[in-house]
Amino acid sequence: MRRLFFALMACVLALMQSACVGDAKYVVQDGCVVYRYWTFSFGWRNDTLPGADAATFEQVKDWLGYDSERVYYEDKLVSGADVSSLVAIRKPLFRDKRDYYYQAVPMHVSDVASFKVMAWFEDDFWAHDSRCAYYDTVRIDGVDLDSFKILEMSKAKDKHHVYYFGRVIPDADPATYEILGYSAYSRDKSHIWCGDDLLEDVDYATFTVDDVSTAHDKYGSFRWEKRDTIAE
């Protein structure tokens, strides 16, 4: 349930890192291709790329490179990617003639020719092609594209379902589903959730959001999905 919290924290850390350090890059050292990047724990790191050919290596972006046979995202080998048709989109998204890739992971896009990013949220995105919708590497088969709507970074809906990080929220009614202010809480006509966790012992009529992670009803308060107090 706390994926939303950790996703927000990851965004903050990414912004802090970009503000404090220089760019990562690929370098050749002692005949090996090395990816040089910053970490808060260890400072600058130099990771050797597995199997990379220094003689033919080319940097596309400071996070994407290739040699005559292999593609690399940062220091990770991208299995199966086509070198000759490699195109960087925006970190961490790139493509070849067969598929799109999120970081080093193939997305298994259903229709590559019609794939389009709908919205970015730092390193995460919602996208669609002519058949499916996507949240990062999560492919949503059977989506109704005509009614598909992004609600916020982690949530979207169509006329059939509500989606949380690309996964269906069971029993959520998309017609009445709404996010409650700037918080982790949401509701439809008969349920209340924190993230994708259904609140089981909540009084619907008196439920009120206090801030991003806390709320209350007539029986007591909630911290995230857990009730702090229950009246006897």
Short mmCIF file of C-alpha atoms in Angstrom, two decimals:
data_model
loop_
_atom_site.label_atom_id
_atom_site.label_comp_id
_atom_site.label_asym_id
_atom_site.label_seq_id
_atom_site.Cartn_x
_atom_site.Cartn_y
_atom_site.Cartn_z
CA MET A 1 0.00 0.00 0.00
CA ARG A 2 2.82 2.39 0.78
CA ARG A 3 4.14 2.26 -2.80
CA LEU A 4 2.78 5.78 -3.26
CA PHE A 5 4.78 7.06 -0.28
CA PHE A 6 7.99 5.39 -1.43
CA ALA A 7 7.44 6.60 -5.00
CA LEU A 8 7.15 10.17 -3.73
CA MET A 9 10.30 9.76 -1.64
CA ALA A 10 12.14 8.38 -4.67
CA CYS A 11 11.18 11.49 -6.63
CA VAL A 12 12.52 13.73 -3.85
CA LEU A 13 15.80 11.81 -3.67
CA ALA A 14 16.18 11.93 -7.45
CA LEU A 15 15.76 15.69 -7.43
CA MET A 16 18.26 16.03 -4.58
CA GLN A 17 20.81 13.92 -6.39
CA SER A 18 20.47 15.82 -9.66
CA ALA A 19 20.91 19.10 -7.82
CA CYS A 20 24.01 18.03 -5.90
CA VAL A 21 26.18 16.12 -8.34
CA GLY A 22 27.37 16.14 -11.93
CA ASP A 23 26.28 13.89 -14.74
CA ALA A 24 26.95 10.18 -14.89
CA LYS A 25 28.85 8.97 -17.94
CA TYR A 26 30.51 6.06 -19.68
CA VAL A 27 34.31 5.96 -19.74
CA VAL A 28 36.94 3.50 -20.96
CA GLN A 29 39.47 2.43 -18.34
CA ASP A 30 42.19 -0.16 -18.93
CA GLY A 31 40.39 -1.52 -21.98
CA CYS A 32 37.04 -1.88 -20.19
CA VAL A 33 33.85 0.18 -20.47
CA VAL A 34 32.89 1.65 -17.11
CA TYR A 35 29.72 3.41 -16.03
CA ARG A 36 30.59 6.24 -13.62
CA TYR A 37 27.82 7.54 -11.36
CA TRP A 38 27.20 9.12 -7.97
CA THR A 39 25.66 7.53 -4.86
CA PHE A 40 24.99 9.24 -1.55
CA SER A 41 26.34 6.24 0.38
CA PHE A 42 29.63 5.70 -1.47
CA GLY A 43 30.22 8.79 -3.58
CA TRP A 44 31.34 8.17 -7.15
CA ARG A 45 31.08 4.57 -8.30
CA ASN A 46 32.71 2.93 -11.31
CA ASP A 47 30.92 -0.23 -12.47
CA THR A 48 32.33 -2.28 -15.33
CA LEU A 49 29.81 -3.15 -18.03
CA PRO A 50 29.52 -6.94 -18.43
CA GLY A 51 30.88 -8.06 -21.82
CA ALA A 52 31.09 -4.57 -23.33
CA ASP A 53 33.51 -4.07 -26.25
CA ALA A 54 35.50 -0.90 -25.60
CA ALA A 55 36.61 -0.61 -29.22
CA THR A 56 33.06 -0.26 -30.58
CA PHE A 57 31.26 1.27 -27.60
CA GLU A 58 29.17 4.41 -28.15
CA GLN A 59 27.31 6.56 -25.61
CA VAL A 60 23.81 7.60 -26.70
CA LYS A 61 22.93 9.36 -23.45
CA ASP A 62 24.64 9.42 -20.07
CA TRP A 63 22.36 6.51 -19.14
CA LEU A 64 22.27 4.56 -22.43
CA GLY A 65 25.01 3.07 -24.58
CA TYR A 66 25.88 0.23 -26.93
CA ASP A 67 28.68 -1.67 -28.60
CA SER A 68 28.54 -3.64 -31.83
CA GLU A 69 26.32 -6.34 -30.32
CA ARG A 70 24.90 -5.23 -26.98
CA VAL A 71 22.81 -2.43 -25.44
CA TYR A 72 23.33 -1.13 -21.89
CA TYR A 73 21.07 0.89 -19.60
CA GLU A 74 23.45 2.50 -17.11
CA ASP A 75 25.59 -0.51 -16.12
CA LYS A 76 22.97 -3.17 -16.95
CA LEU A 77 22.95 -5.33 -20.07
CA VAL A 78 19.63 -5.07 -21.92
CA SER A 79 18.94 -8.59 -23.11
CA GLY A 80 17.55 -8.86 -26.64
CA ALA A 81 17.68 -5.15 -27.56
CA ASP A 82 18.53 -4.35 -31.18
CA VAL A 83 21.64 -2.19 -31.51
CA SER A 84 20.96 -0.94 -35.04
CA SER A 85 17.55 0.61 -34.24
CA LEU A 86 18.21 1.94 -30.72
CA VAL A 87 16.52 5.26 -29.88
CA ALA A 88 16.60 7.09 -26.53
CA ILE A 89 13.25 8.64 -25.55
CA ARG A 90 13.66 10.02 -22.03
CA LYS A 91 15.32 8.41 -19.05
CA PRO A 92 14.52 5.62 -18.31
CA LEU A 93 12.60 4.92 -21.57
CA PHE A 94 14.10 3.85 -24.88
CA ARG A 95 13.13 1.67 -27.83
CA ASP A 96 14.30 -0.37 -30.76
CA LYS A 97 12.35 -1.57 -33.81
CA ARG A 98 10.74 -4.42 -31.85
CA ASP A 99 9.87 -3.06 -28.41
CA TYR A 100 10.13 -0.31 -25.80
CA TYR A 101 12.26 -0.70 -22.68
CA TYR A 102 11.86 0.74 -19.18
CA GLN A 103 15.32 0.83 -17.64
CA ALA A 104 16.72 -2.53 -18.74
CA VAL A 105 13.35 -4.31 -18.85
CA PRO A 106 11.40 -4.97 -22.09
CA MET A 107 7.82 -3.65 -21.93
CA HIS A 108 6.36 -6.15 -24.43
CA VAL A 109 4.45 -3.37 -26.15
CA SER A 110 1.52 -4.73 -28.14
CA ASP A 111 1.71 -2.23 -31.02
CA VAL A 112 5.08 -0.48 -31.20
CA ALA A 113 4.07 1.77 -34.09
CA SER A 114 1.26 3.46 -32.13
CA PHE A 115 2.92 3.62 -28.70
CA LYS A 116 2.65 7.05 -27.06
CA VAL A 117 3.48 8.38 -23.60
CA MET A 118 0.48 10.17 -22.10
CA ALA A 119 2.06 11.68 -18.98
CA TRP A 120 5.41 11.62 -17.15
CA PHE A 121 5.84 11.72 -13.35
CA GLU A 122 9.61 12.00 -12.88
CA ASP A 123 10.84 8.54 -14.00
CA ASP A 124 7.37 6.97 -14.18
CA PHE A 125 4.79 7.32 -16.92
CA TRP A 126 1.40 6.31 -18.28
CA ALA A 127 1.26 5.36 -21.96
CA HIS A 128 -0.94 3.63 -24.52
CA ASP A 129 -0.85 2.07 -27.95
CA SER A 130 -3.77 1.09 -30.18
CA ARG A 131 -4.62 -1.90 -27.97
CA CYS A 132 -3.32 -1.46 -24.40
CA ALA A 133 -2.40 1.05 -21.73
CA TYR A 134 0.82 0.95 -19.69
CA TYR A 135 2.17 2.07 -16.36
CA ASP A 136 5.96 1.69 -16.68
CA THR A 137 6.39 -2.04 -17.43
CA VAL A 138 2.83 -3.00 -16.39
CA ARG A 139 0.73 -3.64 -19.50
CA ILE A 140 -3.03 -3.20 -19.07
CA ASP A 141 -4.76 -5.53 -21.49
CA GLY A 142 -8.46 -5.05 -22.22
CA VAL A 143 -8.45 -1.35 -21.31
CA ASP A 144 -11.10 0.92 -22.83
CA LEU A 145 -8.91 3.59 -24.41
CA ASP A 146 -11.79 5.93 -25.23
CA SER A 147 -12.66 6.36 -21.56
CA PHE A 148 -9.15 5.93 -20.11
CA LYS A 149 -8.22 8.85 -17.85
CA ILE A 150 -5.16 9.54 -15.69
CA LEU A 151 -6.14 10.74 -12.23
CA GLU A 152 -2.70 11.23 -10.67
CA MET A 153 0.76 9.65 -10.68
CA SER A 154 -0.41 6.29 -9.30
CA LYS A 155 -4.05 6.14 -10.39
CA ALA A 156 -6.08 5.99 -13.60
CA LYS A 157 -9.46 4.63 -14.68
CA ASP A 158 -11.60 3.67 -17.63
CA LYS A 159 -15.30 2.79 -17.77
CA HIS A 160 -14.55 -0.73 -16.52
CA HIS A 161 -11.91 -0.41 -13.77
CA VAL A 162 -9.80 1.80 -11.54
CA TYR A 163 -6.04 1.19 -11.78
CA TYR A 164 -3.38 1.68 -9.11
CA PHE A 165 0.19 1.56 -10.48
CA GLY A 166 -1.36 -0.24 -13.46
CA ARG A 167 -3.16 -2.93 -11.41
CA VAL A 168 -6.94 -3.16 -11.05
CA ILE A 169 -8.38 -2.12 -7.68
CA PRO A 170 -10.96 -4.86 -6.99
CA ASP A 171 -14.58 -3.72 -6.58
CA ALA A 172 -13.81 -0.06 -7.29
CA ASP A 173 -16.62 1.67 -9.22
CA PRO A 174 -14.99 3.93 -11.83
CA ALA A 175 -18.15 6.02 -12.30
CA THR A 176 -18.08 7.27 -8.70
CA TYR A 177 -14.38 6.85 -7.84
CA GLU A 178 -12.60 9.99 -6.63
CA ILE A 179 -9.36 10.92 -4.89
CA LEU A 180 -9.89 12.69 -1.58
CA GLY A 181 -7.88 15.88 -1.73
CA TYR A 182 -4.10 15.70 -1.82
CA SER A 183 -3.90 12.43 0.05
CA ALA A 184 -3.42 8.67 -0.23
CA TYR A 185 -7.16 8.20 0.35
CA SER A 186 -9.88 7.67 -2.26
CA ARG A 187 -13.49 6.46 -2.39
CA ASP A 188 -16.34 5.36 -4.59
CA LYS A 189 -20.05 5.22 -3.74
CA SER A 190 -19.56 2.54 -1.07
CA HIS A 191 -15.83 1.99 -0.33
CA ILE A 192 -12.83 3.93 0.95
CA TRP A 193 -9.21 3.05 0.19
CA CYS A 194 -5.75 4.08 1.26
CA GLY A 195 -3.70 3.42 -1.87
CA ASP A 196 -5.17 0.09 -2.94
CA ASP A 197 -5.92 -1.08 0.62
CA LEU A 198 -9.63 -1.23 1.39
CA LEU A 199 -10.53 0.28 4.77
CA GLU A 200 -12.65 -2.44 6.39
CA ASP A 201 -13.88 -0.81 9.62
CA VAL A 202 -14.52 2.73 8.42
CA ASP A 203 -17.66 4.78 8.91
CA TYR A 204 -18.25 6.05 5.39
CA ALA A 205 -20.53 8.96 6.30
CA THR A 206 -18.10 10.59 8.74
CA PHE A 207 -14.78 9.75 7.09
CA THR A 208 -12.65 12.89 6.74
CA VAL A 209 -9.10 13.31 5.41
CA ASP A 210 -6.72 15.26 7.65
CA ASP A 211 -3.55 15.26 5.53
CA VAL A 212 -1.62 13.09 3.08
CA SER A 213 -1.43 10.04 5.35
CA THR A 214 -3.99 10.55 8.14
CA ALA A 215 -7.79 10.64 8.37
CA HIS A 216 -10.57 10.06 10.88
CA ASP A 217 -14.19 9.02 11.27
CA LYS A 218 -16.51 9.07 14.29
CA TYR A 219 -14.77 6.02 15.77
CA GLY A 220 -11.22 7.38 15.69
CA SER A 221 -8.25 8.09 13.49
CA PHE A 222 -6.34 6.37 10.70
CA ARG A 223 -2.64 6.47 9.92
CA TRP A 224 -2.30 5.27 6.34
CA GLU A 225 -4.54 2.17 6.16
CA LYS A 226 -4.38 1.34 9.90
CA ARG A 227 -6.80 2.57 12.52
CA ASP A 228 -5.04 4.22 15.45
CA THR A 229 -7.94 3.99 17.87
CA ILE A 230 -11.23 2.10 17.99
CA ALA A 231 -14.01 3.18 20.35
CA GLU A 232 -15.31 0.56 22.73
#
